[in-house]
Coordinates of C-alpha atoms in Angstrom, one line a residue:
Chain R
M761 CA -2.7 0.4 8.1
S762 CA -3.0 4.1 7.9
A763 CA -6.0 5.9 6.4
A764 CA -4.6 9.3 7.1
E765 CA -5.2 10.4 3.5
M766 CA -8.8 9.4 3.2
P767 CA -11.4 12.1 2.6
G768 CA -11.7 14.2 5.7
G769 CA -8.5 12.9 7.2
M770 CA -5.2 14.6 7.7
V771 CA -3.1 15.0 4.6
R772 CA 0.6 14.2 4.9
E773 CA 3.5 15.5 3.0
P774 CA 3.5 13.8 -0.4
L775 CA 6.0 11.0 -0.7
Q776 CA 7.7 10.2 -4.0
R777 CA 6.5 6.9 -5.3
S778 CA 9.1 4.8 -7.2
I779 CA 6.7 2.0 -8.2
I780 CA 3.2 2.0 -9.5
A781 CA 1.1 -1.0 -10.4
R782 CA -2.3 -0.9 -12.0
P783 CA -4.9 -3.6 -12.8
I784 CA -5.5 -4.2 -16.5
A785 CA -7.8 -6.4 -18.4
G786 CA -8.1 -10.1 -17.8
G787 CA -6.5 -10.3 -14.3
A788 CA -3.2 -8.9 -15.5
V789 CA -1.3 -6.1 -13.8
H790 CA 0.9 -3.4 -15.4
T791 CA 3.8 -2.3 -13.2
I792 CA 6.1 0.6 -13.8
I793 CA 9.4 0.9 -11.9
G794 CA 10.6 4.5 -11.8
P795 CA 7.4 6.2 -13.2
E796 CA 8.4 9.8 -12.4
P797 CA 10.4 11.8 -15.0
A798 CA 13.3 12.4 -12.6
Q799 CA 13.7 8.8 -11.7
R800 CA 15.9 6.1 -13.2
G801 CA 13.8 4.0 -15.5
P802 CA 11.0 3.6 -16.4
W803 CA 10.9 -0.2 -16.6
S804 CA 7.6 -1.7 -17.3
F805 CA 6.3 -5.2 -16.6
I806 CA 3.1 -7.2 -17.1
T807 CA 2.3 -9.9 -14.6
D808 CA -0.6 -12.3 -14.7
T809 CA -2.2 -15.2 -13.0
P810 CA -3.0 -18.7 -14.4
H811 CA -6.0 -18.8 -16.7
P812 CA -8.2 -21.7 -17.7
T813 CA -8.5 -20.9 -21.4
Q814 CA -5.8 -18.4 -22.3
D815 CA -2.0 -18.2 -22.3
M816 CA -0.6 -16.0 -19.6
V817 CA 0.5 -12.6 -20.8
G818 CA 3.2 -12.3 -18.1
P819 CA 4.7 -14.3 -15.2
P820 CA 3.0 -14.3 -11.8
A821 CA 4.2 -11.5 -9.5
T822 CA 5.9 -14.0 -7.2
Y823 CA 8.1 -15.2 -10.1
L824 CA 9.1 -11.6 -10.7
A825 CA 10.2 -11.4 -7.1
V826 CA 12.1 -14.7 -7.3
A827 CA 13.8 -13.4 -10.5
A828 CA 14.9 -10.3 -8.5
W829 CA 16.3 -12.7 -5.9
A830 CA 18.2 -14.6 -8.5
A831 CA 19.6 -11.4 -10.0
Chain G
M1129 CA 24.0 -12.7 -8.3
V1130 CA 25.3 -9.2 -8.9
T1131 CA 25.9 -8.9 -5.1
V1132 CA 28.0 -12.0 -5.1
V1133 CA 29.9 -10.7 -8.2
G1134 CA 30.5 -7.4 -6.4
V1135 CA 31.6 -9.1 -3.2
A1136 CA 34.0 -11.3 -5.1
Y1137 CA 35.5 -8.4 -6.9
R1138 CA 36.0 -6.3 -3.8
G1139 CA 37.4 -9.3 -1.9
Q1140 CA 39.7 -10.3 -4.8
I1141 CA 38.1 -13.7 -5.0
P1142 CA 38.6 -15.5 -8.4
L1143 CA 35.0 -16.1 -9.2
Q1144 CA 34.8 -16.8 -12.9
D1145 CA 31.1 -17.4 -13.3
I1146 CA 27.9 -17.8 -11.3
R1147 CA 24.4 -19.1 -12.0
I1148 CA 21.4 -19.4 -9.8
D1149 CA 18.4 -21.7 -10.3
F1150 CA 15.2 -21.6 -8.4
Q1151 CA 12.5 -24.3 -8.4
V1152 CA 9.2 -22.8 -7.4
E1153 CA 6.6 -24.9 -5.7
A1154 CA 3.1 -24.2 -4.5
V1155 CA 2.9 -24.6 -0.7
T1156 CA -0.5 -24.6 1.0
P1157 CA -1.2 -21.8 3.4
P1158 CA -1.4 -21.0 6.3
A1159 CA 1.8 -23.0 7.1
A1160 CA 3.5 -21.1 4.3
S1161 CA 3.0 -18.1 2.1
G1162 CA 1.5 -20.0 -0.8
F1163 CA 4.8 -20.8 -2.5
G1164 CA 8.3 -22.0 -1.7
V1165 CA 11.6 -22.2 -3.5
R1166 CA 14.6 -24.5 -3.7
K1167 CA 17.7 -22.6 -4.6
T1168 CA 20.9 -23.8 -6.2
V1169 CA 23.9 -21.5 -6.5
S1170 CA 26.6 -22.7 -8.9
L1171 CA 30.0 -21.0 -8.6
T1172 CA 32.8 -21.5 -11.1
G1173 CA 36.5 -20.7 -10.2
P1174 CA 39.5 -21.9 -8.2
L1175 CA 37.9 -21.0 -4.9
S1176 CA 39.4 -21.9 -1.5
E1177 CA 37.1 -23.1 1.2
T1178 CA 37.3 -19.7 2.9
E1179 CA 36.4 -18.0 -0.4
Q1180 CA 33.5 -20.3 -0.9
L1181 CA 32.2 -19.5 2.6
R1182 CA 32.4 -15.8 1.9
L1183 CA 30.5 -16.1 -1.3
R1184 CA 28.0 -18.4 0.3
R1185 CA 27.4 -15.8 3.0
A1186 CA 27.1 -13.0 0.3
A1187 CA 24.5 -15.1 -1.5
E1188 CA 22.6 -15.6 1.7
Y1189 CA 22.6 -12.0 2.7
C1190 CA 22.0 -10.4 -0.8
P1191 CA 19.5 -7.6 -0.6
V1192 CA 16.5 -9.4 -2.1
G1193 CA 17.3 -12.6 -0.3
Q1194 CA 17.2 -10.6 2.9
L1195 CA 13.7 -9.5 2.1
F1196 CA 12.6 -13.2 1.7
T1197 CA 14.5 -14.8 4.5
K1198 CA 15.5 -12.2 7.0
G1199 CA 12.5 -10.0 7.4
A1200 CA 14.6 -7.1 6.2
L1201 CA 11.6 -5.0 4.8
A1202 CA 9.2 -3.2 7.1
I1203 CA 6.1 -2.3 5.1
E1204 CA 3.7 0.6 6.2
D1205 CA 0.4 0.3 4.5
Q1206 CA -1.7 3.3 3.6
V1207 CA -5.0 3.8 1.8
A1208 CA -5.4 7.1 -0.1
Y1209 CA -7.9 8.8 -2.3
S1210 CA -6.9 10.8 -5.4
A1211 CA -9.4 12.7 -7.5
Q1212 CA -6.9 13.3 -10.2
G1213 CA -6.8 11.2 -13.3
T1214 CA -4.2 8.6 -12.3
A1215 CA -5.1 6.0 -14.8
P1216 CA -3.9 6.5 -18.4
E1217 CA -6.5 6.0 -21.1
A1218 CA -5.1 2.6 -22.1
V1219 CA -5.9 1.2 -18.7
V1220 CA -9.3 -0.1 -18.1
P1221 CA -10.6 0.7 -14.7
A1222 CA -10.4 -2.4 -12.5
G1223 CA -14.0 -2.2 -11.5
L1224 CA -15.1 -2.6 -15.1
V1225 CA -12.8 -5.4 -16.0
P1226 CA -14.3 -8.9 -16.2
Q1227 CA -12.2 -11.0 -13.8
P1228 CA -11.2 -14.6 -14.3
L1229 CA -12.2 -17.2 -11.7
L1230 CA -9.3 -16.3 -9.5
D1231 CA -10.8 -18.2 -6.5
A1232 CA -10.6 -21.4 -8.4
L1233 CA -7.1 -21.0 -9.7
P1234 CA -3.7 -21.4 -8.1
T1235 CA -2.1 -18.0 -7.6
C1236 CA 1.4 -19.5 -7.7
P1237 CA 1.8 -22.4 -10.1
P1238 CA 4.9 -24.5 -10.1
G1239 CA 7.8 -23.6 -12.3
A1240 CA 11.4 -22.3 -12.3
V1241 CA 13.6 -19.3 -12.5
H1242 CA 17.0 -19.6 -14.0
G1243 CA 19.6 -16.8 -13.7
R1244 CA 22.6 -16.6 -16.0
Y1245 CA 25.3 -14.0 -15.4
L1246 CA 26.4 -12.1 -18.5
G1247 CA 30.0 -11.5 -17.4
D1248 CA 31.0 -9.4 -20.5
T1249 CA 28.5 -6.7 -19.4
R1250 CA 30.6 -5.7 -16.5
E1251 CA 31.7 -2.1 -16.7
Y1252 CA 35.1 -0.7 -15.6
A1253 CA 36.4 2.8 -15.1
D1254 CA 39.4 3.9 -17.0
S1255 CA 41.4 3.2 -13.9
G1256 CA 40.3 -0.4 -14.1
V1257 CA 38.0 -0.3 -11.1
L1258 CA 34.7 -2.2 -11.4
Q1259 CA 31.9 0.3 -11.8
Q1260 CA 28.9 -1.8 -12.6
E1261 CA 28.5 -5.5 -11.9
G1262 CA 26.6 -6.0 -15.2
E1263 CA 23.5 -7.9 -16.3
V1264 CA 21.7 -11.1 -15.4
K1265 CA 19.5 -12.9 -17.9
L1266 CA 16.5 -14.5 -16.3
Y1267 CA 14.4 -17.3 -17.7
L1268 CA 11.0 -17.7 -16.1
T1269 CA 8.6 -20.6 -16.7
C1270 CA 5.5 -21.7 -14.9
E1271 CA 2.6 -24.0 -15.4
N1272 CA -0.7 -22.7 -16.7
L1273 CA -4.0 -24.4 -17.4
T1274 CA -3.5 -24.1 -21.1
R1275 CA 0.3 -24.6 -21.5
P1276 CA 3.4 -23.4 -19.7
G1277 CA 4.3 -19.8 -19.9
R1278 CA 7.8 -18.7 -20.7
W1279 CA 9.5 -15.3 -20.3
T1280 CA 12.9 -13.7 -20.4
I1281 CA 13.9 -10.6 -18.6
L1282 CA 17.1 -8.7 -17.6
A1283 CA 18.1 -7.3 -14.3
G1284 CA 21.3 -6.0 -12.8
H1285 CA 23.5 -2.9 -12.6
S1286 CA 24.2 -1.0 -15.8
S1287 CA 25.2 2.6 -16.3
A1288 CA 22.9 2.8 -19.4
G1289 CA 20.0 1.7 -17.3
W1290 CA 18.6 -0.9 -19.6
M1291 CA 17.3 -3.0 -16.8
P1292 CA 16.1 -2.5 -13.2
P1293 CA 18.4 -3.4 -10.3
P1294 CA 17.3 -6.3 -8.2
V1295 CA 15.7 -4.5 -5.3
P1296 CA 13.5 -2.2 -7.4
L1297 CA 12.4 -5.2 -9.3
A1298 CA 11.5 -6.9 -6.1
Y1299 CA 9.5 -3.8 -5.0
G1300 CA 7.8 -3.9 -8.4
A1301 CA 6.8 -7.5 -7.8
L1302 CA 5.4 -6.6 -4.4
A1303 CA 3.2 -3.9 -6.0
A1304 CA 2.0 -6.3 -8.7
S1305 CA 1.3 -9.0 -6.2
T1306 CA -0.7 -6.5 -4.1
V1307 CA -2.9 -5.6 -7.0
T1308 CA -3.5 -9.2 -7.8
T1309 CA -4.3 -10.1 -4.2
L1310 CA -6.7 -7.1 -3.8
R1311 CA -8.6 -8.1 -6.9
Q1312 CA -8.9 -11.6 -5.7
F1313 CA -9.9 -11.0 -2.1
V1314 CA -11.8 -7.7 -2.1
S1315 CA -15.3 -7.7 -3.5
R1316 CA -15.7 -5.8 -6.7
D1317 CA -18.5 -3.9 -5.1
A1318 CA -16.1 -2.5 -2.5
W1319 CA -14.0 -0.6 -5.1
P1320 CA -15.0 2.8 -6.6
P1321 CA -16.0 2.4 -10.2
A1322 CA -12.9 4.4 -11.3
G1323 CA -10.7 1.8 -9.9
F1324 CA -7.4 1.9 -7.9
H1325 CA -3.7 1.4 -8.2
V1326 CA -0.8 0.6 -5.8
E1327 CA 2.3 2.6 -5.2
I1328 CA 5.5 1.6 -3.4
I1329 CA 7.6 4.4 -1.8
P1330 CA 10.9 3.2 -0.5
Q1331 CA 12.3 5.1 2.4
G1332 CA 16.0 5.3 3.4
A1333 CA 16.8 2.8 0.6
G1334 CA 20.5 2.9 1.0
N1335 CA 22.8 2.2 -1.9
R1336 CA 24.5 -0.7 -3.6
D1337 CA 27.9 -0.3 -1.8
H1338 CA 26.2 -0.4 1.6
A1339 CA 24.1 -3.4 0.5
Q1340 CA 27.2 -5.3 -0.7
A1341 CA 29.1 -4.5 2.4
A1342 CA 26.2 -5.9 4.5
A1343 CA 26.1 -9.0 2.4
A1344 CA 29.9 -9.5 2.7
A1345 CA 29.6 -9.2 6.4
G1346 CA 26.5 -11.3 6.8
A1347 CA 24.7 -8.3 8.3
L1348 CA 21.1 -7.4 8.2
N1349 CA 20.4 -4.4 5.9
A1350 CA 17.0 -3.2 7.1
R1351 CA 14.7 -1.3 4.7
R1352 CA 11.4 0.5 5.0
A1353 CA 8.8 1.2 2.4
V1354 CA 5.3 2.7 2.3
R1355 CA 2.7 0.7 0.3
K1356 CA -0.1 3.0 -0.7
I1357 CA -3.4 1.7 -2.2
V1358 CA -4.8 4.7 -4.1
L1359 CA -8.5 4.8 -4.9
H1360 CA -9.4 6.9 -8.0
E1361 CA -12.5 8.4 -6.5
A1362 CA -14.0 8.8 -3.1
P1363 CA -15.5 5.5 -1.9
G1364 CA -19.0 5.4 -0.6
V1365 CA -18.0 3.1 2.2
S1366 CA -14.4 2.9 3.4
P1367 CA -12.8 -0.2 2.1
V1368 CA -9.9 0.0 4.5
Q1369 CA -10.9 -3.0 6.6
A1370 CA -11.5 -5.1 3.5
I1371 CA -8.2 -4.1 2.1
E1372 CA -6.4 -4.9 5.3
A1373 CA -8.0 -8.3 5.5
A1374 CA -7.1 -9.0 1.8
L1375 CA -3.5 -8.1 2.3
Q1376 CA -3.2 -10.9 4.9
H1377 CA -3.4 -13.2 2.0
D1378 CA -0.8 -11.6 -0.2
P1379 CA 1.9 -14.2 -0.8
L1380 CA 4.8 -11.7 -1.2
S1381 CA 3.7 -9.6 1.8
L1382 CA 3.5 -12.8 3.9
S1383 CA 6.9 -14.1 2.7
F1384 CA 8.6 -10.8 3.3
R1385 CA 7.1 -10.6 6.8
R1386 CA 7.6 -14.1 8.1
G1387 CA 10.0 -15.9 5.7
G1388 CA 9.6 -19.6 5.3
V1389 CA 9.9 -19.5 1.5
L1390 CA 13.3 -21.2 1.2
L1391 CA 12.6 -24.9 1.2
G1392 CA 16.1 -26.0 0.3
E1393 CA 19.5 -24.6 -0.7
Q1394 CA 22.7 -25.9 -2.1
I1395 CA 25.9 -24.5 -3.4
V1396 CA 27.8 -26.2 -6.2
V1397 CA 31.4 -25.3 -6.9
T1398 CA 33.1 -26.4 -10.1

């Protein structure tokens, strides 16, 4: 693991991200594929984890990966 | 699926239809990554044995399958700090969000993924050459503690860009899995109050034609990507070690690194 961009550390050339994932409420995650204006997309997905009292708002992230494998 | 379709087209193999079914099972670490899959590929068409072998190899060496079974993705992890507002207003900072009892819950419940190829979404140039392999409809279902969840998504190759191609979708899953794992295994106190997000930056990604040529040849198509954990304000204490330790538990990172996810595989030809 590199901490080269931590405060006080060396700053590298910025790399262009093509995926961004953020935590949202209740244990779910919001992921955007192609978040930058010049990129193809954006495609947005919500993933979630099993919950004791609520329906899941999206599939687990592992299922999204298996879906990509199937496709 | 779209890789097999592309290989069949370029090899003039009379593949009429394809479907893929995955059964997903929880597998206890550390022997495995927390989950495993049993894959069934169903091919339809008057296929000779040689053609069946070529399509079987293409399925085995498809780009996302290589991530899971061939260690084709090298991930470089970075931790970064950004003072700029990176979280839109609709997103609640992770540090302020009440978390479910993740420790007590299975992170990968059993379920299934069914892929159905939508053959009429193929796109051809005026010359008749295949331009886009088309769309795959994906049905996902998994157990939950209330009742099973069900979702339908699309993936594939389309000039209109209605859905992501498979490899970007897999990268998106990796980013999502990373966020889930970090929430589960890093103490909330370790995060800055403004929260964090995860970015994936593919490097030297290659292209579809190269990936399909590699799949047809049964060759490894190595990829690299940077995974960056971005903190939204300067942390009081560096969380790098805690993040690094947490990532050792991430099921997708583990499966991409050491394989072992494929528990069984069969090809059915009709």
